[in-house]
Short mmCIF file of C-alpha atoms and ligand atoms in Angstrom, two decimals:
data_model
loop_
_atom_site.label_atom_id
_atom_site.label_comp_id
_atom_site.label_asym_id
_atom_site.label_seq_id
_atom_site.Cartn_x
_atom_site.Cartn_y
_atom_site.Cartn_z
CA MET A 21 -0.13 -0.08 0.09
CA TYR A 22 1.22 3.41 -0.83
CA ILE A 23 0.52 6.23 1.70
CA LEU A 24 1.61 10.09 0.79
CA GLY A 25 2.94 12.24 3.40
CA ILE A 26 3.01 15.79 4.20
CA GLU A 27 4.71 17.78 6.73
CA SER A 28 4.66 21.69 7.23
CA SER A 29 5.02 22.20 10.70
CA CYS A 30 7.79 24.63 11.03
CA ASP A 31 10.52 25.74 8.11
CA GLU A 32 10.64 22.73 6.08
CA THR A 33 7.89 22.05 3.51
CA ALA A 34 7.88 18.19 2.62
CA VAL A 35 5.93 15.43 0.85
CA ALA A 36 7.05 11.82 0.67
CA VAL A 37 5.26 8.58 -0.34
CA VAL A 38 6.30 5.42 1.42
CA GLU A 39 5.16 1.93 0.56
CA ARG A 40 4.00 -0.38 3.78
CA GLY A 41 2.72 -3.84 4.07
CA GLU A 42 4.93 -6.54 2.52
CA ALA A 43 7.20 -4.16 1.11
CA ASN A 44 8.46 -1.40 3.85
CA ALA A 45 10.49 1.58 2.23
CA VAL A 46 10.35 5.04 1.52
CA ARG A 47 9.53 5.24 -2.35
CA SER A 48 10.25 9.03 -2.94
CA GLU A 49 10.64 12.27 -0.45
CA ALA A 50 10.29 16.11 -2.37
CA ILE A 51 11.43 19.13 0.44
CA LYS A 52 11.81 22.30 0.19
CA SER A 53 14.14 23.83 3.15
CA GLN A 54 13.61 27.51 3.96
CA ASP A 55 16.65 28.11 5.76
CA GLU A 56 18.11 30.54 3.63
CA LEU A 57 14.78 32.53 3.74
CA HIS A 58 14.55 32.88 7.33
CA ALA A 59 18.77 33.15 7.95
CA PRO A 60 18.61 36.94 7.77
CA TYR A 61 16.42 37.25 10.84
CA GLY A 62 18.56 34.43 12.71
CA GLY A 63 15.07 32.63 13.50
CA ILE A 64 11.83 31.53 11.98
CA VAL A 65 9.59 34.12 10.88
CA PRO A 66 6.20 32.53 10.70
CA GLU A 67 4.63 34.50 8.20
CA ILE A 68 7.35 33.81 5.71
CA ALA A 69 7.32 29.94 6.65
CA ALA A 70 3.52 29.90 5.99
CA ARG A 71 3.52 31.66 2.72
CA THR A 72 6.69 29.74 1.66
CA HIS A 73 4.62 26.34 2.27
CA TYR A 74 1.72 27.70 0.39
CA GLU A 75 3.91 28.52 -2.62
CA VAL A 76 5.61 25.07 -2.95
CA ILE A 77 3.38 22.33 -1.42
CA ASP A 78 1.30 21.64 -4.52
CA LEU A 79 4.63 21.47 -6.48
CA LEU A 80 6.57 19.23 -3.86
CA CYS A 81 3.42 16.71 -3.99
CA ARG A 82 3.55 16.29 -7.97
CA GLN A 83 7.13 15.62 -7.66
CA ALA A 84 6.93 13.05 -5.04
CA LEU A 85 4.45 11.10 -6.75
CA GLN A 86 6.63 11.91 -10.33
CA GLN A 87 9.80 10.27 -8.58
CA ALA A 88 7.73 7.36 -7.22
CA GLY A 89 6.41 6.69 -10.71
CA LEU A 90 3.24 6.96 -9.49
CA GLY A 91 -0.06 8.93 -9.97
CA ILE A 92 -2.34 10.24 -7.10
CA LYS A 93 -4.52 7.21 -8.09
CA ASP A 94 -2.22 4.87 -6.60
CA ILE A 95 -2.44 6.28 -3.16
CA GLU A 96 -4.51 4.64 -0.53
CA VAL A 97 -3.89 6.79 2.48
CA LEU A 98 -2.68 10.14 2.96
CA ALA A 99 -1.25 11.32 6.41
CA VAL A 100 -0.61 14.92 7.17
CA THR A 101 0.96 16.65 10.43
CA LEU A 102 -1.57 18.09 12.76
CA GLY A 103 0.33 19.54 15.19
CA PRO A 104 2.25 20.73 17.17
CA GLY A 105 3.94 23.49 15.56
CA LEU A 106 3.47 27.07 14.08
CA VAL A 107 -0.16 27.23 13.08
CA GLY A 108 -0.05 29.30 10.34
CA SER A 109 2.39 26.57 8.34
CA LEU A 110 0.42 23.43 10.04
CA LEU A 111 -2.80 25.04 8.31
CA ILE A 112 -1.28 24.85 4.79
CA GLY A 113 -0.26 21.45 5.05
CA LEU A 114 -3.79 20.48 6.54
CA ALA A 115 -5.54 22.36 4.12
CA PHE A 116 -3.81 20.94 1.08
CA ALA A 117 -4.28 17.79 2.67
CA LYS A 118 -7.93 17.76 3.05
CA GLY A 119 -7.96 19.41 -0.77
CA LEU A 120 -6.81 16.10 -1.94
CA ALA A 121 -8.81 13.91 0.75
CA MET A 122 -11.87 15.11 -0.86
CA ALA A 123 -10.80 15.47 -4.55
CA HIS A 124 -9.94 11.93 -4.51
CA ASN A 125 -11.84 10.46 -1.54
CA LEU A 126 -8.78 9.11 0.00
CA PRO A 127 -8.98 8.53 4.28
CA LEU A 128 -6.85 11.41 5.67
CA VAL A 129 -4.79 9.84 8.79
CA ALA A 130 -3.56 13.07 11.25
CA VAL A 131 -0.20 12.41 12.87
CA ASP A 132 1.28 13.94 15.95
CA HIS A 133 4.85 15.54 14.71
CA ILE A 134 6.47 14.50 18.01
CA ALA A 135 5.30 11.04 17.62
CA ALA A 136 6.55 10.89 14.13
CA HIS A 137 10.12 11.92 15.13
CA VAL A 138 9.93 9.05 17.89
CA GLU A 139 8.56 6.78 14.87
CA ALA A 140 11.58 7.84 12.42
CA PRO A 141 14.40 5.31 13.25
CA PHE A 142 11.64 2.67 12.79
CA ILE A 143 12.00 3.52 9.10
CA SER A 144 15.41 1.72 9.07
CA HIS A 145 14.78 -0.66 12.23
CA LYS A 146 12.10 -2.76 11.71
CA HIS A 147 12.18 -3.99 15.16
CA ILE A 148 12.75 -1.99 18.44
CA ALA A 149 11.77 -3.31 21.70
CA TYR A 150 9.30 -1.99 24.05
CA PRO A 151 9.24 -0.72 26.68
CA LEU A 152 11.46 2.03 25.07
CA LEU A 153 12.46 5.48 26.36
CA ALA A 154 12.35 8.40 23.45
CA LEU A 155 14.33 11.35 23.73
CA VAL A 156 13.22 13.98 20.84
CA VAL A 157 15.73 16.83 20.82
CA SER A 158 14.83 19.40 18.41
CA GLY A 159 14.42 23.03 17.75
CA GLY A 160 11.12 23.26 19.12
CA HIS A 161 11.17 20.20 21.92
CA THR A 162 13.30 18.48 24.08
CA THR A 163 11.46 15.77 25.83
CA LEU A 164 11.63 12.42 27.01
CA PHE A 165 9.00 9.85 26.69
CA HIS A 166 8.12 5.88 28.12
CA GLN A 167 6.52 4.64 25.74
CA GLU A 168 4.79 0.95 26.69
CA SER A 169 3.87 0.40 23.02
CA LYS A 170 3.65 2.44 19.77
CA PHE A 171 0.58 4.32 20.95
CA SER A 172 0.83 4.28 24.76
CA GLY A 173 3.23 6.54 26.78
CA SER A 174 3.65 9.13 29.00
CA VAL A 175 6.23 12.20 29.60
CA VAL A 176 9.01 11.48 31.82
CA ALA A 177 10.73 15.08 31.68
CA LYS A 178 10.46 17.96 29.27
CA THR A 179 12.06 21.66 28.98
CA ARG A 180 10.93 24.31 31.20
CA ASP A 181 12.28 26.78 29.09
CA ASP A 182 14.34 26.57 25.72
CA ALA A 183 14.54 23.46 23.23
CA ALA A 184 18.35 22.38 22.95
CA GLY A 185 18.50 23.00 19.28
CA GLU A 186 16.85 26.46 20.27
CA VAL A 187 19.60 27.24 22.44
CA MET A 188 21.91 26.65 19.76
CA ASP A 189 19.88 28.86 17.21
CA LYS A 190 20.38 31.72 19.93
CA VAL A 191 23.99 31.30 20.48
CA ALA A 192 24.93 31.44 16.67
CA LYS A 193 22.22 34.55 15.95
CA HIS A 194 24.10 36.19 18.98
CA PHE A 195 27.51 35.72 17.60
CA GLY A 196 26.21 36.35 13.69
CA LEU A 197 27.31 32.77 12.57
CA GLY A 198 24.22 31.95 10.75
CA TYR A 199 21.13 30.02 10.86
CA PRO A 200 20.20 27.18 11.91
CA GLY A 201 23.16 27.37 14.56
CA GLY A 202 22.89 23.40 15.21
CA PRO A 203 24.85 22.01 12.00
CA LEU A 204 27.23 25.38 12.50
CA LEU A 205 28.14 24.23 16.05
CA ASP A 206 28.52 20.64 14.67
CA ALA A 207 31.05 21.88 12.28
CA LEU A 208 33.00 24.42 14.21
CA TYR A 209 33.31 21.00 17.32
CA GLU A 210 36.30 19.83 15.84
CA LYS A 211 38.38 22.84 15.72
CA GLY A 212 38.02 23.51 19.96
CA ASP A 213 38.92 21.96 22.96
CA ALA A 214 35.78 20.75 24.48
CA ASP A 215 37.29 20.42 27.70
CA ARG A 216 38.75 23.68 28.37
CA PHE A 217 35.30 25.55 29.90
CA ARG A 218 33.22 23.82 32.26
CA PHE A 219 29.72 24.06 32.67
CA SER A 220 27.36 22.95 35.83
CA GLN A 221 24.42 20.69 35.10
CA PRO A 222 21.11 22.88 36.16
CA ARG A 223 18.95 21.31 39.02
CA MET A 224 15.31 22.10 39.02
CA SER A 225 14.25 24.14 42.00
CA ASP A 226 11.88 21.55 42.87
CA GLY A 227 13.64 18.87 42.51
CA GLY A 228 11.91 17.72 39.05
CA ASP A 229 12.96 15.56 36.32
CA ASP A 230 12.52 18.49 33.80
CA PHE A 231 15.40 19.89 31.49
CA SER A 232 16.59 23.55 31.26
CA PHE A 233 18.80 25.18 29.02
CA SER A 234 18.63 28.77 29.00
CA GLY A 235 21.17 28.86 32.01
CA TYR A 236 23.50 27.41 29.60
CA LYS A 237 23.02 30.35 27.13
CA SER A 238 23.56 32.72 29.63
CA ALA A 239 26.96 30.89 30.93
CA LEU A 240 28.57 30.61 27.80
CA LEU A 241 27.59 34.78 27.07
CA ARG A 242 28.99 35.61 30.27
CA ARG A 243 32.07 33.61 29.66
CA ALA A 244 32.43 35.29 26.02
CA GLN A 245 32.24 38.62 27.76
CA GLU A 246 34.50 38.09 30.89
CA LEU A 247 37.37 37.06 28.37
CA ASN A 248 36.28 39.57 25.87
CA MET A 249 36.12 36.94 22.92
CA ALA A 250 35.43 37.90 18.97
CA PRO A 251 34.09 35.13 16.71
CA GLY A 252 36.65 33.34 14.86
CA GLY A 253 39.65 32.96 17.60
CA GLN A 254 41.25 29.55 19.15
CA ASP A 255 39.46 30.79 22.80
CA PHE A 256 36.38 31.00 20.85
CA HIS A 257 36.24 27.70 19.15
CA ASP A 258 37.46 26.18 22.53
CA LEU A 259 34.55 28.00 24.33
CA LEU A 260 31.74 26.78 21.59
CA ALA A 261 33.01 23.15 21.91
CA SER A 262 32.71 22.92 25.52
CA PHE A 263 29.50 24.54 25.44
CA LEU A 264 28.36 21.52 23.23
CA ASN A 265 30.36 19.01 24.91
CA ALA A 266 28.41 20.45 28.09
CA LEU A 267 24.88 20.32 26.18
CA VAL A 268 25.33 16.50 25.07
CA GLY A 269 26.76 15.60 28.43
CA TYR A 270 23.51 16.78 30.10
CA LEU A 271 21.34 15.37 27.70
CA LEU A 272 23.10 12.05 28.19
CA ASP A 273 23.31 12.29 31.46
CA LYS A 274 19.47 12.66 32.18
CA THR A 275 18.56 10.40 29.34
CA LEU A 276 20.52 7.24 30.84
CA ALA A 277 19.83 7.88 34.31
CA ALA A 278 15.83 7.54 33.65
CA ALA A 279 16.89 4.35 31.11
CA ALA A 280 18.12 2.71 34.53
CA ARG A 281 15.20 4.00 36.35
CA LEU A 282 12.82 2.53 34.03
CA ASN A 283 14.26 -0.37 33.04
CA VAL A 284 13.90 0.09 29.26
CA ARG A 285 14.64 -2.54 26.64
CA SER A 286 15.50 0.46 24.01
CA LEU A 287 16.54 4.14 23.51
CA ILE A 288 15.60 6.31 20.81
CA VAL A 289 17.04 9.80 20.11
CA SER A 290 15.59 11.68 17.50
CA GLY A 291 14.71 15.10 16.16
CA GLY A 292 16.74 17.64 14.64
CA VAL A 293 19.62 17.82 17.22
CA SER A 294 20.16 13.90 17.03
CA ARG A 295 21.97 14.64 13.57
CA ASN A 296 24.65 16.16 15.82
CA ALA A 297 27.66 13.81 15.43
CA LEU A 298 29.14 14.65 19.15
CA LEU A 299 25.74 13.46 20.51
CA ARG A 300 25.76 10.09 18.08
CA ARG A 301 29.13 9.24 19.21
CA ARG A 302 28.46 9.86 22.69
CA PHE A 303 25.33 8.24 22.76
CA ALA A 304 26.53 5.02 20.95
CA ASP A 305 29.47 4.74 23.44
CA ALA A 306 27.30 5.05 26.62
CA CYS A 307 24.94 2.93 25.48
CA ALA A 308 26.92 0.05 24.03
CA ALA A 309 28.70 0.07 27.58
CA ARG A 310 25.36 -0.47 28.89
CA GLU A 311 24.44 -3.00 26.32
CA LEU A 312 21.08 -0.80 25.81
CA PRO A 313 20.20 -1.04 22.13
CA LEU A 314 20.30 2.57 20.66
CA TYR A 315 18.21 3.11 18.03
CA LEU A 316 19.11 6.77 15.94
CA PRO A 317 17.01 7.69 12.55
CA GLU A 318 18.90 7.90 9.67
CA PRO A 319 20.42 11.92 9.50
CA ARG A 320 17.86 12.83 6.90
CA TYR A 321 15.09 11.80 9.12
CA CYS A 322 16.30 13.49 12.35
CA THR A 323 15.35 16.91 10.95
CA ASP A 324 12.04 17.37 9.61
CA ASN A 325 10.84 15.33 7.08
CA ALA A 326 7.23 13.44 5.28
CA ALA A 327 8.51 10.29 5.31
CA MET A 328 8.30 9.70 9.29
CA ILE A 329 4.80 11.36 9.04
CA ALA A 330 3.82 8.59 6.09
CA TRP A 331 5.77 5.84 8.21
CA LEU A 332 3.36 6.56 11.53
CA GLY A 333 0.33 7.32 9.55
CA TYR A 334 0.37 3.92 8.43
CA GLU A 335 0.81 2.61 11.77
CA LYS A 336 -1.92 4.23 13.12
CA TYR A 337 -4.05 3.26 10.36
CA ALA A 338 -3.54 0.00 10.47
CA ALA A 339 -3.66 -0.15 14.50
CA TYR A 340 -7.16 1.81 14.63
CA PRO A 341 -8.64 0.67 11.46
CA ASN A 342 -12.12 1.87 13.19
CA LEU A 343 -11.45 5.39 13.47
CA ASN A 344 -13.36 7.68 10.85
CA TYR A 345 -10.50 8.77 8.61
CA TYR A 346 -12.83 10.56 6.26
CA ASP A 347 -13.85 13.47 9.19
CA LEU A 348 -12.30 16.46 7.43
CA TYR A 349 -13.27 18.56 10.46
CA LEU A 350 -9.78 18.06 11.40
CA ASN A 351 -7.98 21.38 12.89
CA SER A 352 -4.43 21.93 13.90
CA TYR A 353 -3.29 22.68 17.30
CA SER A 354 0.09 24.53 18.09
CA ARG A 355 1.36 23.17 21.46
CA ALA A 356 2.22 19.85 22.42
CA SER A 357 -0.89 19.36 24.92
CA PHE A 358 -2.67 16.32 26.13
CA ARG A 359 -1.71 14.51 23.14
CA GLU A 360 1.70 14.62 24.21
CA SER A 361 1.57 13.53 28.05
CA LYS A 362 -0.96 11.12 27.79
CA ARG A 363 -0.89 8.94 24.39
CA HIS A 364 0.18 10.57 21.15
CA ARG A 365 -2.06 9.29 18.90
O1 KG4 B 26 13.45 18.56 14.05
P1 KG4 B 26 14.15 19.73 13.38
O2 KG4 B 26 14.03 19.96 12.10
O3 KG4 B 26 12.92 20.97 13.65
C1 KG4 B 26 12.01 20.73 14.58
O4 KG4 B 26 10.93 20.08 15.03
O5 KG4 B 26 12.23 21.75 15.60
O6 KG4 B 26 14.88 20.66 14.21
C2 KG4 B 26 15.65 21.45 14.01
C3 KG4 B 26 16.74 21.68 14.79
C4 KG4 B 26 17.51 23.16 15.05
O7 KG4 B 26 17.47 23.86 16.19
C5 KG4 B 26 18.88 22.69 14.65
O8 KG4 B 26 19.77 23.90 14.84
C6 KG4 B 26 18.99 21.65 15.08
O9 KG4 B 26 17.65 21.13 14.65
N1 KG4 B 26 19.83 20.85 14.41
C7 KG4 B 26 21.30 20.19 14.67
C8 KG4 B 26 21.90 20.02 13.64
N2 KG4 B 26 20.94 19.63 12.61
C9 KG4 B 26 19.83 20.28 13.11
N3 KG4 B 26 21.58 20.57 16.07
C10 KG4 B 26 22.74 19.85 16.46
N4 KG4 B 26 23.53 19.52 15.38
C11 KG4 B 26 23.02 19.63 13.97
N5 KG4 B 26 24.03 18.52 13.03
ZN1 ZN B 27 10.38 18.36 14.07
#
């Protein structure tokens, strides 16, 4: 069965066709990144994001079908991101998907964006044992989920302020390095001495398990000011490398503590930041030492993409065949809410 997935929650417009059932593979992907449009502002401008989705979504859909060698008549199910994300962006994908569903009388499966990030490693790893712990770490989210099964789980910890990727983006913006900051820090890491500067890990005043990242940013900016650093020098590279290493160490320590406490059988790390080379290496080493199976998405499925939407759309369609997928009164949601904390279905 062919499923066409549509993703437009943030600043990537993406359409993908996957084949599920007997064959399980991504057949095509068309994606338009808006990085260069938002770069001059050092962050996403929601109005530009929504307008750009509107301009390209139809073309991307045609491209995805063409690359797969298929027509819309070959598609049996549509899957679309319902939320969370920028609501103006989400609505473009949703309205487009509703139009396609109505015109071709196709079932439309609504997919939660964060749940789709958790699904991303399943594209290349068919069997991942439950219960599992999933760290979704991106520009919009840093959340640890405990999943008893694909559609049943709860939040173990989430950030109380910025997301990890957001902190990297803000730091890069502050120093005029460009946007998005994560890949830039990734590329600069090898130039610096990651052990030179220390950053202390935050503790929640109420003793909770949540994450907090804003203190890392303040500490970095304070250090840079104290030492009168300008971008480009060795001190600067040492500071950035130490900062990245500290962020990864913090994510790793908290994730491993939760994994041990909850006695999970697998660990998933996904979302844009899971593309980071240092993160992938440090998580792989730590999990190997503990004999905890670790599953990371392929790099292109770490950041926002439509293959993960179509993949989870199929899973939901197969697991809940009696839901009404012809109900076109679906509405987007901007914030992770009940769906995130209870069962993100
Ligand atoms: O998953 P994603 O595409 O969008 C959200 O759902 O937020 O994640 C984007 C985030 C950005 O903050 C970006 O800086 C970060 O992922 N990112 C990275 C890397 N590639 C993207 N962070 C660290 N290292 C990377 N290689
Ligand atoms: Zn995302």
